[in-house]
mmCIF file of C-alpha atoms and ligand atoms in Angstrom:
data_model
loop_
_atom_site.group_PDB
_atom_site.id
_atom_site.type_symbol
_atom_site.label_atom_id
_atom_site.label_comp_id
_atom_site.label_asym_id
_atom_site.label_seq_id
_atom_site.Cartn_x
_atom_site.Cartn_y
_atom_site.Cartn_z
ATOM 1 C CA UNK A 1 -52.689 35.004 4.242
ATOM 2 C CA UNK A 2 -52.193 31.106 4.091
ATOM 3 C CA UNK A 3 -52.684 29.304 0.643
ATOM 4 C CA UNK A 4 -55.088 26.370 1.017
ATOM 5 C CA UNK A 5 -53.194 22.954 0.987
ATOM 6 C CA UNK A 6 -55.946 20.161 -0.439
ATOM 7 C CA UNK A 7 -54.491 16.790 -0.596
ATOM 8 C CA UNK A 8 -55.923 13.210 -1.998
ATOM 9 C CA UNK A 9 -54.958 10.493 0.685
ATOM 10 C CA UNK A 10 -55.399 7.430 -1.497
ATOM 11 C CA UNK A 11 -54.520 4.824 1.462
ATOM 12 C CA UNK A 12 -54.580 1.405 0.551
ATOM 13 C CA UNK A 13 -55.769 1.811 -2.949
ATOM 14 C CA UNK A 14 -54.527 1.651 -6.338
ATOM 15 C CA UNK A 15 -52.012 -0.516 -8.390
ATOM 16 C CA UNK A 16 -49.439 1.308 -10.259
ATOM 17 C CA UNK A 17 -51.179 1.696 -13.126
ATOM 18 C CA UNK A 18 -54.425 2.570 -11.471
ATOM 19 C CA UNK A 19 -52.623 5.525 -9.638
ATOM 20 C CA UNK A 20 -50.533 6.360 -12.332
ATOM 21 C CA UNK A 21 -54.050 7.097 -14.569
ATOM 22 C CA UNK A 22 -56.077 8.830 -11.928
ATOM 23 C CA UNK A 23 -53.195 11.341 -11.734
ATOM 24 C CA UNK A 24 -52.987 11.816 -15.488
ATOM 25 C CA UNK A 25 -56.521 12.393 -15.307
ATOM 26 C CA UNK A 26 -56.082 14.812 -12.312
ATOM 27 C CA UNK A 27 -53.354 16.979 -13.693
ATOM 28 C CA UNK A 28 -55.584 18.991 -16.331
ATOM 29 C CA UNK A 29 -58.324 19.295 -14.111
ATOM 30 C CA UNK A 30 -56.582 21.223 -11.518
ATOM 31 C CA UNK A 31 -54.122 23.097 -13.696
ATOM 32 C CA UNK A 32 -53.935 26.565 -13.406
ATOM 33 C CA UNK A 33 -54.728 26.380 -9.755
ATOM 34 C CA UNK A 34 -53.099 29.451 -7.894
ATOM 35 C CA UNK A 35 -54.918 29.543 -3.932
ATOM 36 C CA UNK A 36 -54.086 26.545 -3.133
ATOM 37 C CA UNK A 37 -51.426 23.420 -3.207
ATOM 38 C CA UNK A 38 -52.457 20.260 -4.745
ATOM 39 C CA UNK A 39 -50.798 17.046 -3.075
ATOM 40 C CA UNK A 40 -51.515 13.193 -3.710
ATOM 41 C CA UNK A 41 -50.580 10.763 -1.406
ATOM 42 C CA UNK A 42 -50.806 7.717 -3.044
ATOM 43 C CA UNK A 43 -49.335 3.897 -1.372
ATOM 44 C CA UNK A 44 -45.475 3.571 -1.427
ATOM 45 C CA UNK A 45 -45.640 1.456 -4.424
ATOM 46 C CA UNK A 46 -47.213 4.094 -6.395
ATOM 47 C CA UNK A 47 -44.787 6.705 -5.509
ATOM 48 C CA UNK A 48 -42.163 6.218 -8.507
ATOM 49 C CA UNK A 49 -44.637 5.925 -11.428
ATOM 50 C CA UNK A 50 -46.135 9.108 -9.853
ATOM 51 C CA UNK A 51 -43.497 10.722 -9.710
ATOM 52 C CA UNK A 52 -42.705 11.304 -13.593
ATOM 53 C CA UNK A 53 -46.521 12.006 -14.038
ATOM 54 C CA UNK A 54 -46.139 14.661 -11.950
ATOM 55 C CA UNK A 55 -42.979 15.999 -12.851
ATOM 56 C CA UNK A 56 -43.530 19.828 -13.737
ATOM 57 C CA UNK A 57 -47.274 19.807 -13.052
ATOM 58 C CA UNK A 58 -46.698 21.661 -9.596
ATOM 59 C CA UNK A 59 -49.042 18.742 -8.131
ATOM 60 C CA UNK A 60 -47.215 17.906 -4.766
ATOM 61 C CA UNK A 61 -46.350 14.309 -3.933
ATOM 62 C CA UNK A 62 -47.230 13.095 -0.415
ATOM 63 C CA UNK A 63 -46.337 9.712 1.390
ATOM 64 C CA UNK A 64 -48.809 8.273 3.884
ATOM 65 C CA UNK A 65 -46.426 7.039 6.523
ATOM 66 C CA UNK A 66 -42.442 6.473 6.921
ATOM 67 C CA UNK A 67 -40.483 5.399 9.796
ATOM 68 C CA UNK A 68 -38.005 7.971 11.868
ATOM 69 C CA UNK A 69 -34.799 6.694 11.176
ATOM 70 C CA UNK A 70 -32.208 7.215 8.353
ATOM 71 C CA UNK A 71 -31.037 3.261 7.217
ATOM 72 C CA UNK A 72 -30.386 0.684 9.412
ATOM 73 C CA UNK A 73 -31.999 -3.261 10.312
ATOM 74 C CA UNK A 74 -35.879 -2.482 10.116
ATOM 75 C CA UNK A 75 -37.674 -4.525 8.213
ATOM 76 C CA UNK A 76 -40.420 -3.118 5.945
ATOM 77 C CA UNK A 77 -40.132 0.307 6.931
ATOM 78 C CA UNK A 78 -39.244 3.650 4.634
ATOM 79 C CA UNK A 79 -36.795 6.356 5.526
ATOM 80 C CA UNK A 80 -37.117 10.149 5.179
ATOM 81 C CA UNK A 81 -34.637 9.626 2.921
ATOM 82 C CA UNK A 82 -35.946 7.450 0.511
ATOM 83 C CA UNK A 83 -39.369 9.208 0.450
ATOM 84 C CA UNK A 84 -37.138 12.515 -0.478
ATOM 85 C CA UNK A 85 -35.418 10.520 -3.661
ATOM 86 C CA UNK A 86 -38.979 9.464 -4.987
ATOM 87 C CA UNK A 87 -39.419 13.099 -5.358
ATOM 88 C CA UNK A 88 -41.844 13.225 -2.048
ATOM 89 C CA UNK A 89 -42.490 16.840 -0.363
ATOM 90 C CA UNK A 90 -45.108 16.007 2.491
ATOM 91 C CA UNK A 91 -45.692 12.982 4.710
ATOM 92 C CA UNK A 92 -48.754 11.879 6.837
ATOM 93 C CA UNK A 93 -48.185 11.350 10.210
ATOM 94 C CA UNK A 94 -50.142 9.770 12.815
ATOM 95 C CA UNK A 95 -53.466 9.197 10.527
ATOM 96 C CA UNK A 96 -56.061 7.702 13.148
ATOM 97 C CA UNK A 97 -55.974 4.338 10.956
ATOM 98 C CA UNK A 98 -52.396 4.360 11.874
ATOM 99 C CA UNK A 99 -53.286 4.785 15.596
ATOM 100 C CA UNK A 100 -55.985 2.614 15.711
ATOM 101 C CA UNK A 101 -54.907 -0.308 13.690
ATOM 102 C CA UNK A 102 -51.121 -0.150 14.063
ATOM 103 C CA UNK A 103 -50.732 1.091 17.485
ATOM 104 C CA UNK A 104 -49.014 4.115 16.720
ATOM 105 C CA UNK A 105 -48.612 6.169 20.158
ATOM 106 C CA UNK A 106 -47.957 9.773 20.814
ATOM 107 C CA UNK A 107 -44.218 9.479 21.318
ATOM 108 C CA UNK A 108 -43.442 7.616 18.245
ATOM 109 C CA UNK A 109 -45.321 10.080 16.233
ATOM 110 C CA UNK A 110 -43.529 12.652 17.977
ATOM 111 C CA UNK A 111 -39.969 11.034 16.617
ATOM 112 C CA UNK A 112 -41.478 10.917 13.021
ATOM 113 C CA UNK A 113 -42.483 14.850 13.340
ATOM 114 C CA UNK A 114 -39.002 15.731 13.986
ATOM 115 C CA UNK A 115 -37.661 12.950 11.332
ATOM 116 C CA UNK A 116 -39.446 14.464 8.779
ATOM 117 C CA UNK A 117 -38.876 17.888 9.584
ATOM 118 C CA UNK A 118 -34.793 17.384 9.853
ATOM 119 C CA UNK A 119 -35.261 15.983 6.552
ATOM 120 C CA UNK A 120 -36.741 18.882 4.997
ATOM 121 C CA UNK A 121 -40.297 16.701 4.848
ATOM 122 C CA UNK A 122 -43.390 18.456 5.640
ATOM 123 C CA UNK A 123 -45.149 16.220 8.028
ATOM 124 C CA UNK A 124 -49.065 16.322 8.290
ATOM 125 C CA UNK A 125 -49.911 15.443 11.769
ATOM 126 C CA UNK A 126 -53.520 14.274 11.828
ATOM 127 C CA UNK A 127 -55.484 14.460 15.018
ATOM 128 C CA UNK A 128 -59.260 13.618 16.001
ATOM 129 C CA UNK A 129 -61.346 11.825 18.425
ATOM 130 C CA UNK A 130 -63.654 9.448 18.463
ATOM 131 C CA UNK A 131 -67.468 9.629 18.723
ATOM 132 C CA UNK A 132 -67.448 8.346 21.983
ATOM 133 C CA UNK A 133 -64.642 10.808 22.752
ATOM 134 C CA UNK A 134 -67.236 13.629 21.496
ATOM 135 C CA UNK A 135 -69.841 12.592 23.472
ATOM 136 C CA UNK A 136 -68.445 12.669 26.592
ATOM 137 C CA UNK A 137 -67.079 16.144 26.133
ATOM 138 C CA UNK A 138 -63.671 15.220 25.867
ATOM 139 C CA UNK A 139 -62.946 16.199 22.543
ATOM 140 C CA UNK A 140 -60.574 19.141 23.373
ATOM 141 C CA UNK A 141 -58.314 17.176 25.794
ATOM 142 C CA UNK A 142 -57.954 14.482 23.419
ATOM 143 C CA UNK A 143 -56.830 16.735 20.551
ATOM 144 C CA UNK A 144 -54.576 18.992 22.997
ATOM 145 C CA UNK A 145 -53.003 15.358 24.119
ATOM 146 C CA UNK A 146 -52.437 14.169 20.356
ATOM 147 C CA UNK A 147 -51.023 17.497 19.734
ATOM 148 C CA UNK A 148 -48.363 17.925 23.146
ATOM 149 C CA UNK A 149 -47.186 14.698 21.877
ATOM 150 C CA UNK A 150 -46.958 14.864 18.443
ATOM 151 C CA UNK A 151 -45.221 18.100 18.663
ATOM 152 C CA UNK A 152 -42.791 17.918 21.738
ATOM 153 C CA UNK A 153 -39.688 19.444 20.697
ATOM 154 C CA UNK A 154 -40.413 19.920 17.316
ATOM 155 C CA UNK A 155 -38.922 23.337 15.798
ATOM 156 C CA UNK A 156 -39.684 24.669 12.816
ATOM 157 C CA UNK A 157 -38.052 27.868 10.631
ATOM 158 C CA UNK A 158 -41.688 28.824 8.980
ATOM 159 C CA UNK A 159 -45.246 27.798 9.491
ATOM 160 C CA UNK A 160 -44.832 26.226 5.889
ATOM 161 C CA UNK A 161 -42.785 23.510 7.255
ATOM 162 C CA UNK A 162 -45.694 21.788 9.310
ATOM 163 C CA UNK A 163 -49.438 20.965 8.150
ATOM 164 C CA UNK A 164 -52.122 19.717 10.793
ATOM 165 C CA UNK A 165 -54.974 18.122 10.199
ATOM 166 C CA UNK A 166 -58.037 17.554 12.111
ATOM 167 C CA UNK A 167 -59.907 14.339 11.168
ATOM 168 C CA UNK A 168 -62.622 13.299 13.628
ATOM 169 C CA UNK A 169 -62.475 9.639 13.514
ATOM 170 C CA UNK A 170 -66.310 9.336 13.533
ATOM 171 C CA UNK A 171 -66.544 11.117 10.157
ATOM 172 C CA UNK A 172 -64.138 8.982 8.223
ATOM 173 C CA UNK A 173 -65.496 7.120 5.615
ATOM 174 C CA UNK A 174 -68.863 7.429 7.042
ATOM 175 C CA UNK A 175 -70.337 10.209 5.263
ATOM 176 C CA UNK A 176 -70.918 12.040 8.811
ATOM 177 C CA UNK A 177 -69.181 15.102 7.861
ATOM 178 C CA UNK A 178 -68.773 17.527 11.015
ATOM 179 C CA UNK A 179 -70.521 20.780 10.692
ATOM 180 C CA UNK A 180 -68.201 23.676 9.273
ATOM 181 C CA UNK A 181 -68.982 25.218 12.898
ATOM 182 C CA UNK A 182 -68.202 22.175 14.844
ATOM 183 C CA UNK A 183 -65.082 21.554 12.517
ATOM 184 C CA UNK A 184 -64.120 25.815 12.837
ATOM 185 C CA UNK A 185 -64.397 25.241 16.742
ATOM 186 C CA UNK A 186 -61.788 22.158 16.927
ATOM 187 C CA UNK A 187 -59.639 24.247 14.314
ATOM 188 C CA UNK A 188 -59.474 27.538 16.208
ATOM 189 C CA UNK A 189 -58.990 25.410 19.329
ATOM 190 C CA UNK A 190 -55.455 23.712 17.390
ATOM 191 C CA UNK A 191 -54.644 26.993 16.485
ATOM 192 C CA UNK A 192 -54.628 28.375 19.865
ATOM 193 C CA UNK A 193 -52.760 25.292 20.596
ATOM 194 C CA UNK A 194 -50.233 26.000 18.013
ATOM 195 C CA UNK A 195 -49.892 29.725 19.408
ATOM 196 C CA UNK A 196 -48.619 28.372 22.745
ATOM 197 C CA UNK A 197 -46.303 25.981 21.092
ATOM 198 C CA UNK A 198 -44.458 28.254 18.381
ATOM 199 C CA UNK A 199 -45.788 31.762 19.316
ATOM 200 C CA UNK A 200 -48.330 33.668 17.338
ATOM 201 C CA UNK A 201 -46.403 34.740 14.127
ATOM 202 C CA UNK A 202 -45.597 30.714 13.374
ATOM 203 C CA UNK A 203 -48.898 29.752 14.101
ATOM 204 C CA UNK A 204 -50.865 32.317 12.097
ATOM 205 C CA UNK A 205 -49.488 30.795 9.153
ATOM 206 C CA UNK A 206 -49.202 26.621 10.059
ATOM 207 C CA UNK A 207 -51.785 25.154 7.836
ATOM 208 C CA UNK A 208 -54.614 23.059 9.485
ATOM 209 C CA UNK A 209 -56.647 21.120 7.328
ATOM 210 C CA UNK A 210 -60.186 19.134 7.924
ATOM 211 C CA UNK A 211 -60.629 15.734 7.004
ATOM 212 C CA UNK A 212 -63.803 13.247 7.340
ATOM 213 C CA UNK A 213 -66.181 12.446 4.464
ATOM 214 C CA UNK A 214 -64.861 15.922 2.273
ATOM 215 C CA UNK A 215 -67.081 15.932 -1.219
ATOM 216 C CA UNK A 216 -67.303 18.405 -3.384
ATOM 217 C CA UNK A 217 -70.728 19.262 -1.809
ATOM 218 C CA UNK A 218 -69.879 20.333 1.451
ATOM 219 C CA UNK A 219 -65.756 21.818 0.652
ATOM 220 C CA UNK A 220 -66.820 24.837 -0.262
ATOM 221 C CA UNK A 221 -68.759 25.715 3.282
ATOM 222 C CA UNK A 222 -66.039 23.669 5.451
ATOM 223 C CA UNK A 223 -62.995 25.398 3.900
ATOM 224 C CA UNK A 224 -65.088 28.998 3.733
ATOM 225 C CA UNK A 225 -64.270 28.875 8.063
ATOM 226 C CA UNK A 226 -61.565 31.059 8.925
ATOM 227 C CA UNK A 227 -59.245 28.662 10.482
ATOM 228 C CA UNK A 228 -59.846 25.906 7.847
ATOM 229 C CA UNK A 229 -56.971 25.930 5.181
ATOM 230 C CA UNK A 230 -57.510 23.159 3.432
ATOM 231 C CA UNK A 231 -58.672 19.489 3.408
ATOM 232 C CA UNK A 232 -57.502 15.895 3.815
ATOM 233 C CA UNK A 233 -59.713 13.775 1.189
ATOM 234 C CA UNK A 234 -60.073 10.202 1.362
ATOM 235 C CA UNK A 235 -62.843 8.685 -0.546
ATOM 236 C CA UNK A 236 -63.404 11.346 -3.046
ATOM 237 C CA UNK A 237 -59.900 11.705 -3.451
ATOM 238 C CA UNK A 238 -59.752 8.497 -5.845
ATOM 239 C CA UNK A 239 -62.291 9.790 -8.418
ATOM 240 C CA UNK A 240 -60.551 12.447 -10.817
ATOM 241 C CA UNK A 241 -63.573 14.577 -10.917
ATOM 242 C CA UNK A 242 -64.722 14.481 -7.581
ATOM 243 C CA UNK A 243 -61.457 15.506 -6.044
ATOM 244 C CA UNK A 244 -61.148 18.256 -8.622
ATOM 245 C CA UNK A 245 -64.129 20.006 -7.660
ATOM 246 C CA UNK A 246 -63.165 20.074 -4.311
ATOM 247 C CA UNK A 247 -59.741 21.754 -4.994
ATOM 248 C CA UNK A 248 -62.121 24.098 -7.142
ATOM 249 C CA UNK A 249 -64.497 24.919 -4.227
ATOM 250 C CA UNK A 250 -61.583 27.050 -3.112
HETATM 251 P P1 13P B 301 -62.549 10.205 3.737
HETATM 252 O O1 13P B 301 -62.581 11.099 3.203
HETATM 253 O O2 13P B 301 -62.834 8.910 2.828
HETATM 254 O O3 13P B 301 -63.912 10.113 5.107
HETATM 255 O O4 13P B 301 -61.419 9.496 4.546
HETATM 256 C C1 13P B 301 -60.635 11.080 5.233
HETATM 257 C C2 13P B 301 -59.314 10.670 5.661
HETATM 258 O O5 13P B 301 -59.373 9.318 6.626
HETATM 259 C C3 13P B 301 -58.411 11.315 4.779
HETATM 260 O O6 13P B 301 -57.140 11.142 5.499
#
């Protein structure tokens, strides 16, 4: 039985006070939820304050990115150890916005996944196709390539040490959600690829989130699908009531 994992990706939104206030209002709204891990990923600048707000709540703290080296002359970058020092447990790797706007390649993301696992952080590796790729029938080959690149040589002891997120690019911030059937089809494909890479036992316990216009009114149906184990929520996670409603829908 996989436990759901619902994450809020706040992207480049919230100043420190706003981040702390949003977390404060969320805490009571998701208290007592036992069948889902809840994770908040504010911008780097919000992590320090958020660690204090979330202390003792059971809500996990995540980062949206990191660099793969432990330390060094890498101006502007943040290391796995720095994230751990801030109480971070999870890190989003390879969000489509990083692939698209910052040219992060599959082999570069592979270094990040490995570094996260080695440091004891749980990477959330994001994969997803563009509308053009979907319409030309390339969805599976695109996802397969992203998985092969991102997971090359990655070793995990437990399925819980890795999370995947399927985020069709055409559904991000557009209000167009993949239908539960469309999402399930890709999730089942990802599960099959994970089985090839890690074996059935591990693959059966790796959680695969769906992301792309998840809202309170579509969350339950999406997460009712057999291979959808949670959500990576953008826009709706910036509103405490909406995000809590999504968490409560499982
Ligand atoms: P939206 O929920 O705003 O579509 O964003 C999805 C996303 O990119 C989460 O990482």
